[in-house]
Coordinates of C-alpha atoms in Angstrom, one line a residue:
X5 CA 42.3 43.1 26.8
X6 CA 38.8 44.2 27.7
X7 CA 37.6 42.8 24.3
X8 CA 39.6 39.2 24.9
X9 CA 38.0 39.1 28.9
X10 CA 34.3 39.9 27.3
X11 CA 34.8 37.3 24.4
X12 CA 36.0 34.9 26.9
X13 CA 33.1 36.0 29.2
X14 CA 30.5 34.9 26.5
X15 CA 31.8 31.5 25.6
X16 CA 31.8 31.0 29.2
X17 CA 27.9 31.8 29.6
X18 CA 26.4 30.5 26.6
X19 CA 27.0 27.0 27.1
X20 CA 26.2 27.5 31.1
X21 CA 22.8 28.9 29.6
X22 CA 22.2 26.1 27.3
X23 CA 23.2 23.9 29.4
X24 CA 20.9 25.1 32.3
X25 CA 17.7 25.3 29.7
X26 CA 18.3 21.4 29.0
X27 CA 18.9 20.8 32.5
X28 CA 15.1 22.6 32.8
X29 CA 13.7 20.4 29.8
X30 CA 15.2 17.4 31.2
X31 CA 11.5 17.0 33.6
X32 CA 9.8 18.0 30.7
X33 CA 11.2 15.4 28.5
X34 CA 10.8 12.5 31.1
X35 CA 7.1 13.3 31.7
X36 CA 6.3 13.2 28.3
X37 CA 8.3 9.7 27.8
X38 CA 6.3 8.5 30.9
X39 CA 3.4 9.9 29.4
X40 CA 3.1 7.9 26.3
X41 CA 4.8 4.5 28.3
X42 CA 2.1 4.9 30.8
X43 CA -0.9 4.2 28.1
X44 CA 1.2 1.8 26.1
X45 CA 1.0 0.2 30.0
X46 CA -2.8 0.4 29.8
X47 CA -2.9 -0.6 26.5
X48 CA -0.5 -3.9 27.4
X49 CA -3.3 -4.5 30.6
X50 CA -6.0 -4.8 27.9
X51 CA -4.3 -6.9 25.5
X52 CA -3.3 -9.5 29.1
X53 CA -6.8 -9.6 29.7
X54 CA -7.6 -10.8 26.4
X55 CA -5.6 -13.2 25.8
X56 CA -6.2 -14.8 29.5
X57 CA -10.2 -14.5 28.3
X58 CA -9.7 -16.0 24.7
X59 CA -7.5 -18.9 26.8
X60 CA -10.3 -19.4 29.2
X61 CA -14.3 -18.0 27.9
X62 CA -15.2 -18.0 31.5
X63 CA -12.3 -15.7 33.2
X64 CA -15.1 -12.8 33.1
X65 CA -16.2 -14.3 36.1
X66 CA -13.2 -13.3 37.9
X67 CA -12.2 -10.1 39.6
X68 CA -10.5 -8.5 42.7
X69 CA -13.1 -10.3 44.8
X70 CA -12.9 -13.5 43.7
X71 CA -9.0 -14.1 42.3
X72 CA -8.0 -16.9 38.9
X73 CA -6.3 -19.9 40.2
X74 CA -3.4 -18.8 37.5
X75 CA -2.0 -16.3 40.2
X76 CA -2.8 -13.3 38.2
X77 CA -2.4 -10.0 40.6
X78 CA -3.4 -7.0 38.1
X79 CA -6.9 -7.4 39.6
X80 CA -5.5 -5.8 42.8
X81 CA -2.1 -4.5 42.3
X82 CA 0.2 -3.1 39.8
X83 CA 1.8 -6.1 37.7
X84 CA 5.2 -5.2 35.4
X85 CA 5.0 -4.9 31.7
X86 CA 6.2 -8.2 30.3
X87 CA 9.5 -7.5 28.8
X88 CA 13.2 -6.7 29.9
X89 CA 14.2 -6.0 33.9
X90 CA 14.0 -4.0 35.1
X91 CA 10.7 -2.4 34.1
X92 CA 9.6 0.6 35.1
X93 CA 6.2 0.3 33.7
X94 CA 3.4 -1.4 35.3
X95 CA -0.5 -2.1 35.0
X96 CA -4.3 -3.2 36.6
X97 CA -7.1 -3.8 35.9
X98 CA -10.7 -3.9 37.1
X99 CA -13.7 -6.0 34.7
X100 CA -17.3 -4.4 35.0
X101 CA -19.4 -7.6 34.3
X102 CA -22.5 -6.3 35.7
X103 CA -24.5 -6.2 32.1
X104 CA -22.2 -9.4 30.8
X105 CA -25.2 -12.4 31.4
X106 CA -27.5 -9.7 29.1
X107 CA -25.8 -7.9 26.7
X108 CA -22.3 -10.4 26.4
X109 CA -20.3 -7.5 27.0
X110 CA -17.4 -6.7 29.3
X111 CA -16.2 -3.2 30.2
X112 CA -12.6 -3.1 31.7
X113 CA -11.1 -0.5 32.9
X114 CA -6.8 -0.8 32.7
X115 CA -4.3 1.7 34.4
X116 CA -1.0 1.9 33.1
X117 CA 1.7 3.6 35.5
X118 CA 5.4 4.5 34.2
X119 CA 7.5 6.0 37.7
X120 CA 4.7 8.1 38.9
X121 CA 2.7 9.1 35.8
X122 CA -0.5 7.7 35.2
X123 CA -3.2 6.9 32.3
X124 CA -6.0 4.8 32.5
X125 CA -8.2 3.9 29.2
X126 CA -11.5 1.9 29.8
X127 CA -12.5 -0.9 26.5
X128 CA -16.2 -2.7 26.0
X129 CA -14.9 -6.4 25.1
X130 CA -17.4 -8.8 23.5
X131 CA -17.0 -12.1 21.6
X132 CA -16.9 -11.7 17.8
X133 CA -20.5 -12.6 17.1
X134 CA -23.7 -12.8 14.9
X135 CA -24.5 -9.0 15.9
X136 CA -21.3 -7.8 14.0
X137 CA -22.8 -8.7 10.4
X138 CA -25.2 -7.8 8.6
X139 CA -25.8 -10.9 7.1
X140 CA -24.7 -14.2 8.0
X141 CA -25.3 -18.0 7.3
X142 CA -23.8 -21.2 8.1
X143 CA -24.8 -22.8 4.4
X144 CA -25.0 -21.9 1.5
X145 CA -27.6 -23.5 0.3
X146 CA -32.1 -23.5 0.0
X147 CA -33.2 -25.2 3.4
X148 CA -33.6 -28.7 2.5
X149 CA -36.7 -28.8 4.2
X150 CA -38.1 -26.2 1.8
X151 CA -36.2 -27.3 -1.2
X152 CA -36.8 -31.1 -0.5
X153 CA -33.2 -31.4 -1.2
X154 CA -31.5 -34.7 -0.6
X155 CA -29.0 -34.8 2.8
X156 CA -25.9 -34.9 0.3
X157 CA -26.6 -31.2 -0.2
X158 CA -25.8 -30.5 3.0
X159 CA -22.2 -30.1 2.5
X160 CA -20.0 -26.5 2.8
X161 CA -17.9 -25.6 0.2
X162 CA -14.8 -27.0 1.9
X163 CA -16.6 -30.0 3.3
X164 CA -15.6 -33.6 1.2
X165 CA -18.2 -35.5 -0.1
X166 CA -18.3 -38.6 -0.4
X167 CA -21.3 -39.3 -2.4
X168 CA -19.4 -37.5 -5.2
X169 CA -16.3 -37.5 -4.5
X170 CA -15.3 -34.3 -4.3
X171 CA -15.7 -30.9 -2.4
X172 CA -19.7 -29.2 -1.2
X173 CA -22.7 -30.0 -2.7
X174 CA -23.5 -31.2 -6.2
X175 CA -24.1 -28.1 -8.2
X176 CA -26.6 -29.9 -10.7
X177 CA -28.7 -31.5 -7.8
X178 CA -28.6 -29.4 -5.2
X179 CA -30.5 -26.3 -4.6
X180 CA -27.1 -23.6 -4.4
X181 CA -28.1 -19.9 -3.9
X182 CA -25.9 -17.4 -5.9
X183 CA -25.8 -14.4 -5.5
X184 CA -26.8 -12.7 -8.8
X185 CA -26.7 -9.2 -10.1
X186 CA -29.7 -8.0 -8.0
X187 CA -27.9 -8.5 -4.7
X188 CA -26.7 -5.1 -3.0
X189 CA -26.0 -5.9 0.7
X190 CA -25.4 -2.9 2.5
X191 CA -22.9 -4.0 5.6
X192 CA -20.6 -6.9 6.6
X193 CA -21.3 -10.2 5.5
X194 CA -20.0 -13.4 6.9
X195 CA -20.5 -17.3 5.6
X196 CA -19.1 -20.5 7.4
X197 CA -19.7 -21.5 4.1
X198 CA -18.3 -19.9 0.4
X199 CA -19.9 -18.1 -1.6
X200 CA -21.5 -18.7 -4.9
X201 CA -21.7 -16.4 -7.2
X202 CA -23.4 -15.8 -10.4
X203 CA -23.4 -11.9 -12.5
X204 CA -22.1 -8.5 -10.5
X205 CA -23.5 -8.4 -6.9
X206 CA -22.3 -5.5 -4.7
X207 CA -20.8 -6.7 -1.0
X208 CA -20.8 -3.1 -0.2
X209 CA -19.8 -4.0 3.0
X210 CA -16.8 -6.3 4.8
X211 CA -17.0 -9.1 3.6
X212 CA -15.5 -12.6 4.6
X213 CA -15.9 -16.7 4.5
X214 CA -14.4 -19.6 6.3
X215 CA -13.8 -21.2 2.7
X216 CA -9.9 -20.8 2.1
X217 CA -8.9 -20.5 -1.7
X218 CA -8.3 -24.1 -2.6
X219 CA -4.6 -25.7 -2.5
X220 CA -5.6 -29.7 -2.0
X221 CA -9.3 -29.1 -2.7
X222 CA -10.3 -29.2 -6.1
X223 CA -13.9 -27.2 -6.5
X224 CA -14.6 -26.4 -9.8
X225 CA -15.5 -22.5 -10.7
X226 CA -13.9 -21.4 -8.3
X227 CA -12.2 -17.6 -8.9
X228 CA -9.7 -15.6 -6.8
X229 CA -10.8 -12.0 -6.3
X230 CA -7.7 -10.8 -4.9
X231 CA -7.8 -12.1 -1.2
X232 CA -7.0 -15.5 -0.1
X233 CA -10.7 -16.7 -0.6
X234 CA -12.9 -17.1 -3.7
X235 CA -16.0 -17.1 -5.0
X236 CA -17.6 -20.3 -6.2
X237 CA -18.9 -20.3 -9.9
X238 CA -20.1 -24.0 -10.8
X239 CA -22.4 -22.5 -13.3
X240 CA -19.3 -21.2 -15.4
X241 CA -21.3 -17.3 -15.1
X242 CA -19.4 -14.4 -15.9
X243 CA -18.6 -12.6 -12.7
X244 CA -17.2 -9.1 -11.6
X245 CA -19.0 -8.9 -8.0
X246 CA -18.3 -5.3 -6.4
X247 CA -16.0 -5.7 -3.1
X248 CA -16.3 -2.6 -1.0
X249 CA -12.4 -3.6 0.6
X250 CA -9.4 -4.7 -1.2
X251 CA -8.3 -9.0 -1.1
X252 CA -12.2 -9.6 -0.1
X253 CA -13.6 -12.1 0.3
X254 CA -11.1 -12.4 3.4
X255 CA -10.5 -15.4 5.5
X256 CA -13.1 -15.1 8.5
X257 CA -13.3 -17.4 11.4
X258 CA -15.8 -20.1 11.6
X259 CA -18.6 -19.3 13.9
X260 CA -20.8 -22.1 15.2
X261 CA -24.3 -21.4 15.8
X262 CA -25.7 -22.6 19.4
X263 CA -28.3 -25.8 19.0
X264 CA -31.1 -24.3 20.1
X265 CA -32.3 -20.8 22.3
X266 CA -32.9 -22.6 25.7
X267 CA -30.7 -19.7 27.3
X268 CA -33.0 -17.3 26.7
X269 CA -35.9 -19.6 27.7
X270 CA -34.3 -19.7 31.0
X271 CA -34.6 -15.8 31.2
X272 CA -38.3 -15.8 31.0
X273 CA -39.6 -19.1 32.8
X274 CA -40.3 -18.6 36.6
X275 CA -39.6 -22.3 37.5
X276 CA -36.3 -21.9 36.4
X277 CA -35.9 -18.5 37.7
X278 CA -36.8 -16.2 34.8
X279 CA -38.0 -13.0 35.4
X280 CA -39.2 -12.4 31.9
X281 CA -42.6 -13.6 30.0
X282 CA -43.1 -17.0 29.3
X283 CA -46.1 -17.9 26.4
X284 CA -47.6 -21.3 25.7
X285 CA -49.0 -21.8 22.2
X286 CA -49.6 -19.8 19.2
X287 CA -49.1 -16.7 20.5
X288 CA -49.4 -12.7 18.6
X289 CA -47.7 -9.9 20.1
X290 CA -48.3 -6.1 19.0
X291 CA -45.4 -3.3 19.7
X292 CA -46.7 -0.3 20.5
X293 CA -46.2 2.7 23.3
X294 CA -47.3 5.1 25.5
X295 CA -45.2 8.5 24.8
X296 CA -41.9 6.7 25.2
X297 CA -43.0 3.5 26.8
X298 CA -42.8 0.7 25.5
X299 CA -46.1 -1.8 25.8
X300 CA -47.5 -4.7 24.5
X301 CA -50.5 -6.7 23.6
X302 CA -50.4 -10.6 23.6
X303 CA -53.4 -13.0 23.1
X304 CA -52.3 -16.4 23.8
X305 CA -54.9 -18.8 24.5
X306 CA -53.3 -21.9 25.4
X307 CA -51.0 -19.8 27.9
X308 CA -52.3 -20.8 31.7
X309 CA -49.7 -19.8 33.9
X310 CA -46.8 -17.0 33.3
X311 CA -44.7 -14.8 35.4
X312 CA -46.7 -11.7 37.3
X313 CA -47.2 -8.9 34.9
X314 CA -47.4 -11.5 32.0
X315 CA -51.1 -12.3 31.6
X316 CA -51.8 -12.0 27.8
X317 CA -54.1 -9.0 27.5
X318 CA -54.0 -5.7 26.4
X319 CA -51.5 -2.7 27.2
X320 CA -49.1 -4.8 28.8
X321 CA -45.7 -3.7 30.2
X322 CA -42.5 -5.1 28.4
X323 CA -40.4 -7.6 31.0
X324 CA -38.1 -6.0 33.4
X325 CA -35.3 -8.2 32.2
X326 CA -36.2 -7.8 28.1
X327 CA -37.1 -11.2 26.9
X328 CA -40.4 -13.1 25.9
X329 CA -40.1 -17.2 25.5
X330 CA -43.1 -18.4 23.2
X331 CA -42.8 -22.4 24.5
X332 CA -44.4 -25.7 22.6
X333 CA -47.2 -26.7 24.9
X334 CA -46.2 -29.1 27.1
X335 CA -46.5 -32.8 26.3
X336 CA -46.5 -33.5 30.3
X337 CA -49.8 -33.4 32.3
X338 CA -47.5 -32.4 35.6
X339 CA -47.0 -29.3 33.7
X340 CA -49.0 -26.5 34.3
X341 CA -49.6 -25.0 30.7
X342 CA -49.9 -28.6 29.5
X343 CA -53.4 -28.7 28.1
X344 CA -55.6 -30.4 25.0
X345 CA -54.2 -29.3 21.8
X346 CA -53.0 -31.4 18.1
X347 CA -50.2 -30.6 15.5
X348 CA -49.3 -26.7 14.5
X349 CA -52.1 -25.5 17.2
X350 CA -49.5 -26.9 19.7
X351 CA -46.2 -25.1 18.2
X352 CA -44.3 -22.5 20.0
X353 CA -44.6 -19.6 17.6
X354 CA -45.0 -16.4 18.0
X355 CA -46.2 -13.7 15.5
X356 CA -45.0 -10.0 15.5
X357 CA -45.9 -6.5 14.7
X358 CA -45.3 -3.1 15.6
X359 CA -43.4 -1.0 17.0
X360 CA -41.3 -1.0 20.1
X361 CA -39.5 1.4 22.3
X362 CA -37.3 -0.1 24.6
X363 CA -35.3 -3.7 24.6
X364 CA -36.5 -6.8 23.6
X365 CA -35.7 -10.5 22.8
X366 CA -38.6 -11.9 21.3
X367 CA -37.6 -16.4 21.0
X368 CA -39.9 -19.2 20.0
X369 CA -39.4 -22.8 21.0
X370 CA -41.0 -23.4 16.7
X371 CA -41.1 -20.1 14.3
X372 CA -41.4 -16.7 14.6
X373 CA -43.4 -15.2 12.2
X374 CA -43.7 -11.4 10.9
X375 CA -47.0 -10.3 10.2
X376 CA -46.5 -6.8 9.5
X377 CA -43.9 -3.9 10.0
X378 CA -41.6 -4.0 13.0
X379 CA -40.3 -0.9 13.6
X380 CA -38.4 0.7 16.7
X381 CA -40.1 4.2 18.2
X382 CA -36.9 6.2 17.8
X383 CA -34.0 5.4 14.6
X384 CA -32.0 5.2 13.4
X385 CA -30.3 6.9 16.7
X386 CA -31.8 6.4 19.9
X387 CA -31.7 2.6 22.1
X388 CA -34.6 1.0 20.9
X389 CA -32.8 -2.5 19.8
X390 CA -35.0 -6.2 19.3
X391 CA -33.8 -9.4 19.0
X392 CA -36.0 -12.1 17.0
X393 CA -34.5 -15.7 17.7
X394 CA -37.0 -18.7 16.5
X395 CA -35.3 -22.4 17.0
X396 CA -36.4 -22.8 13.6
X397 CA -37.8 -20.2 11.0
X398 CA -38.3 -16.5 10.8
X399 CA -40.6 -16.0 7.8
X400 CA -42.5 -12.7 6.8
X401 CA -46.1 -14.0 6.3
X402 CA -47.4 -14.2 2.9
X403 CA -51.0 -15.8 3.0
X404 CA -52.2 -17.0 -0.9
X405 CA -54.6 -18.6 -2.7
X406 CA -55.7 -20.5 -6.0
X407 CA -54.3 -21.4 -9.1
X408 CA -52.4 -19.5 -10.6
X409 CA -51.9 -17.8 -7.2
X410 CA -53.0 -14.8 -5.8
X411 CA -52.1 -12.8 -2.8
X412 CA -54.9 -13.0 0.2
X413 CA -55.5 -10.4 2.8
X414 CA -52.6 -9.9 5.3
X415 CA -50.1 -10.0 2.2
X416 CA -47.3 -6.9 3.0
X417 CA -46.2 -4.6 0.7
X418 CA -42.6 -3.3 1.2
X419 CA -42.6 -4.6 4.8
X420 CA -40.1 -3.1 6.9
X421 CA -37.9 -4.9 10.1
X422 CA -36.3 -3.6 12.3
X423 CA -34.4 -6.1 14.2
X424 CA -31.8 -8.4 14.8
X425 CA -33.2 -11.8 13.0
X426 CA -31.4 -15.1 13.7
X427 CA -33.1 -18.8 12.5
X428 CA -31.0 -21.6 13.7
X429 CA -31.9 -24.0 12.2
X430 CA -33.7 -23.1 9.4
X431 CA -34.3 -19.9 7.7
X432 CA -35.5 -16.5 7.3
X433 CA -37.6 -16.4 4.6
X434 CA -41.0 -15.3 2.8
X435 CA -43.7 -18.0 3.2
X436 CA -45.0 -18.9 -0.3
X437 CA -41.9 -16.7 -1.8
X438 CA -42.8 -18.2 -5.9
X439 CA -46.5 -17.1 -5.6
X440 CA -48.6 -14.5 -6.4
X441 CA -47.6 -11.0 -7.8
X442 CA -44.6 -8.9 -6.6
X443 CA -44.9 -7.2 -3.8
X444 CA -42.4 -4.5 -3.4
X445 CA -39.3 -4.6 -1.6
X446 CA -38.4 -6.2 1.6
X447 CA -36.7 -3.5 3.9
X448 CA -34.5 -5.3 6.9
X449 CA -32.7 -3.2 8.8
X450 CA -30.2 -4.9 11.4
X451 CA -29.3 -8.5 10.7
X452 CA -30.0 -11.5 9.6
X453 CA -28.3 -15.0 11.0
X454 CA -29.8 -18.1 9.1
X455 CA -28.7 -21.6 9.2
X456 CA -29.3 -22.4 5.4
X457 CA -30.4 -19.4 3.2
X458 CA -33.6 -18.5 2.6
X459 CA -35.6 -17.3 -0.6
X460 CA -37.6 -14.2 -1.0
X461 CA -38.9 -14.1 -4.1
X462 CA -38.3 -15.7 -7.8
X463 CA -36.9 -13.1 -10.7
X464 CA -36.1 -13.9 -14.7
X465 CA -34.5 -12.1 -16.9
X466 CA -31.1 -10.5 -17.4
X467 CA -31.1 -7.8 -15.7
X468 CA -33.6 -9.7 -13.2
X469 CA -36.5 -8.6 -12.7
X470 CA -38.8 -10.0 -10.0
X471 CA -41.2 -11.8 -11.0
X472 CA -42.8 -12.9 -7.1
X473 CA -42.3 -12.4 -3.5
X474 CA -39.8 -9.5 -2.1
X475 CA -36.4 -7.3 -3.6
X476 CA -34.2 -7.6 -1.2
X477 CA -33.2 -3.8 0.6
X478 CA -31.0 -4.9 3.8
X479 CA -29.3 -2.6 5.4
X480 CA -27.1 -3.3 8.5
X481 CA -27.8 -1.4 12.1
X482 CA -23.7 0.0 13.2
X483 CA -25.3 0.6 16.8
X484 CA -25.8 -3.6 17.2
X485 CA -21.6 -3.5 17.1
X486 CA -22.1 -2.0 20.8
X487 CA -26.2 -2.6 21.6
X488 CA -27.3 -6.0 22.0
X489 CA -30.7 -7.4 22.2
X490 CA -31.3 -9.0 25.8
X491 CA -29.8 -12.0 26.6
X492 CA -29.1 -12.7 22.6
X493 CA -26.8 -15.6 21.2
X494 CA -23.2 -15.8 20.7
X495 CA -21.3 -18.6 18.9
X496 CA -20.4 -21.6 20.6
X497 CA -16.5 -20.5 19.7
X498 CA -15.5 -17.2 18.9
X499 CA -12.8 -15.0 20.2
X500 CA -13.1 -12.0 22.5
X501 CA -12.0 -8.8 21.1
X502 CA -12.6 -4.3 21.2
X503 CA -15.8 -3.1 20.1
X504 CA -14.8 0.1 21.7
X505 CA -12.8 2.7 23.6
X506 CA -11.9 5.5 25.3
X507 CA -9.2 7.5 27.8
X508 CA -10.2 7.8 30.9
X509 CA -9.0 10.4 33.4
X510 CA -7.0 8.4 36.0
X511 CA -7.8 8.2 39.5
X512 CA -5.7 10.1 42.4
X513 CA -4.6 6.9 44.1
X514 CA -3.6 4.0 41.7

């Protein structure tokens, strides 16, 4: 009997014990299930945000203070998950836009709340841009304007033409860049265009087009490489370019480039409320610092009046807000920079050099022209970061002379740029690129956004070997995924998307 009571005993207390241990895991259990639904909250804050902001470009401008007129309420209260009722999981959301108008980017911060747990994650949002690739152009093609190419080259691979009755330019006419064995780019690359290709070039590096593989359009070389894009081979070359990522070239969006810089022109004219530098003329400016400060020294003649703390001269602090305008001299006598001047000793363009230690946006109303090494103080780390933005050409300056050729003083040898480059629309190139003897290497470190593509040098052979002007060692600059120059350019369309993030501890009080 005492044997039966004690078995009887035990089958009594061993389910009351299990069953009190789940009852104790039971909180444990829901916290953790309201733990993970409370960031998938957040998360689903971040991803409403964006797709109100790709809807709308301008719904930055909006916060707690100053309310859409589509009734959103996470700017000021908890708002419920979309999905099935009810719904226990909810999210806000509060948009830092302070550096937005310089630096294009937004940092939200998104609180997710599931019954009474809470997890709040904080994402920088930016437009997809010409800062996430290393190198990017909008054709394909030599600059007409230094090709003397006729206006039926200026077609994109997927654009008809008429003149010949079929797809882009005309291979046989038109000057086509291809990228040839002695290409290694060294980052993401992006074309509105396609790209043609000629030998084994290395896209070491992302790698994308807006030219879809062809269903209705009938271009002729053209070669699937795995993704849904090609390459284009009118020249009937043997390829086997090196992908860095599997189905590339991939299909990328199509990223229109602005007209012209006048936004940042805005930044650095006083009349318009600029707090920047504004330069008149031909105008040279040298990087350089004291200890960790960055200075300047400009000589521009024709400039009369600029903002305080502008005067060309010598030792020169860099502008509070980060940008220099180099402007055309004014054709109106009301103005006061207009003055006496005729043809190229009127253009906006500036020359650089140096080095720099802070922030900068260097534009030019004409050309920007390198005249030596740009380089920043502290990389690659630190937050040294320069944006180079000329309405028409960037070109590294290559002074020669007589026949055949020869390079004159002020000729670089492996010149090196740091920077963010964009031409809109023209180039970046090497002035006189098919004269004189080679000169080395042409190190670019950050990108390069160019309307058509520009040349750097001429080589022959097979391997090539360069025969005049610049190899090409570019090299893209990760930090420009999260540091922009001042005030640089976006695309006239692009959408909104992460370019970073983090968990943030919540606050007491949702």
């Amino acid at each position: 009997m005492i044997i039966v009571m004690a078995v009887v005993m035990l089958l009594t207390l061993i389910p009351l014990a299990i069953f009190t241990q789940s009852l104790q895991q039971l909180p444990l259990a829901r916290h953790d299930q309201d733990h993970e639904a409370a960031l998938a909250a957040a998360e689903a804050g971040v991803d409403d945000y964006l797709n109100r902001l790709n809807q709308n470009s301008n719904y930055w401008s909006y916060n707690a203070a100053n309310l859409p007129g589509d009734g959103n309420q996470a700017f000021t209260s908890f708002v419920n998950v979309a999905g099935p009722t009810p719904n226990k999981e909810t999210f806000r959301y509060t948009p830092d836009t302070t550096k937005t108008p310089s630096s294009g980017t937004i940092y939200l911060t998104t609180t997710g709340k599931s019954r009474n747990v809470m997890r709040t994650v904080k994402v920088a949002i930016r437009r997809q841009g010409f800062l996430d690739f290393l190198y990017l152009t909008d054709f394909e093609i030599i600059d007409p304007a230094l090709s003397g190419s006729p206006s039926s080259c200026q077609y994109k691979a997927w654009q008809w033409n008429s003149s010949r009755n079929a797809y882009g330019p005309n291979p046989s006419t038109c000057s086509i860049v291809y990228w040839t064995d002695s290409a290694a780019l060294n980052g993401p690359v992006h074309t509105n265009d396609g790209l043609y290709v000629c030998g084994s070039p290395d896209f070491n590096g992302d790698t994308d087009t807006y030219y879809n593989s062809p269903t209705s359009q009938s271009v002729a070389g053209s070669t699937s490489f795995g993704g849904p894009n090609t390459v284009l081979n009118p020249l009937g070359c043997t390829n086997s370019p090196f992908f860095n990522r599997n189905n590339d070239p991939a299909s990328g969006a199509n990223l229109p480039f602005p007209p012209a810089n006048t936004s940042i022109r805005t930044q650095a004219d006083g009349a318009l409320g600029g707090t920047g530098c504004l330069y008149t003329g031909p105008t040279t400016i040298t990087l350089h610092n004291s200890g960790n400060v960055g200075q300047m020294d400009v000589v521009s003649p024709l400039t009369k009046v600029t903002n305080a703390g502008c005067a060309p001269g010598t030792n020169r602090s860099l502008p509070a807000n980060g940008v220099i305008y180099v402007q055309t001299v004014p054709s109106s006598s009301a103005n006061p920079n207009y003055g006496a001047c005729s043809g190229a000793g009127c253009n906006g363009d500036a020359s650089v050099l140096g080095t720099l230690a802070g922030q900068l946006t260097i534009a030019a109303q004409n050309d920007i022209i390198i005249k030596d090494d740009v380089l920043y103080h502290v990389y690659p780390g630190g937050t040294d970061v320069l944006g180079l933005v000329a309405n028409n050409d960037v070109a590294i300056y290559h002074p020669t002379s007589g026949s055949p050729a020869t390079n004159q003083a002020g000729s670089i040898t492996d010149p090196v740029v740091d920077a963010a480059i964009m031409a809109l629309a023209h180039s970046f190139y090497v002035q006189n690129w098919s004269k004189g003897a080679p000169l080395g290497s042409l190190t670019v470190n950050g990108v390069i956004t160019q309307e058509y593509r520009g040349a750097v040098g001429t080589f022959s052979g097979s391997p090539p070997v360069i025969q005049t002007g610049y190899n090409k060692n570019y090299s893209y600059d990760t930090r420009l995924k999260y540091l922009s120059p001042p005030y640089f350019l976006s695309p006239t369309q692009s959408a909104w998307q992460r370019i970073a993030y983090s968990e943030l501890k919540p606050t007491a009080t949702p």
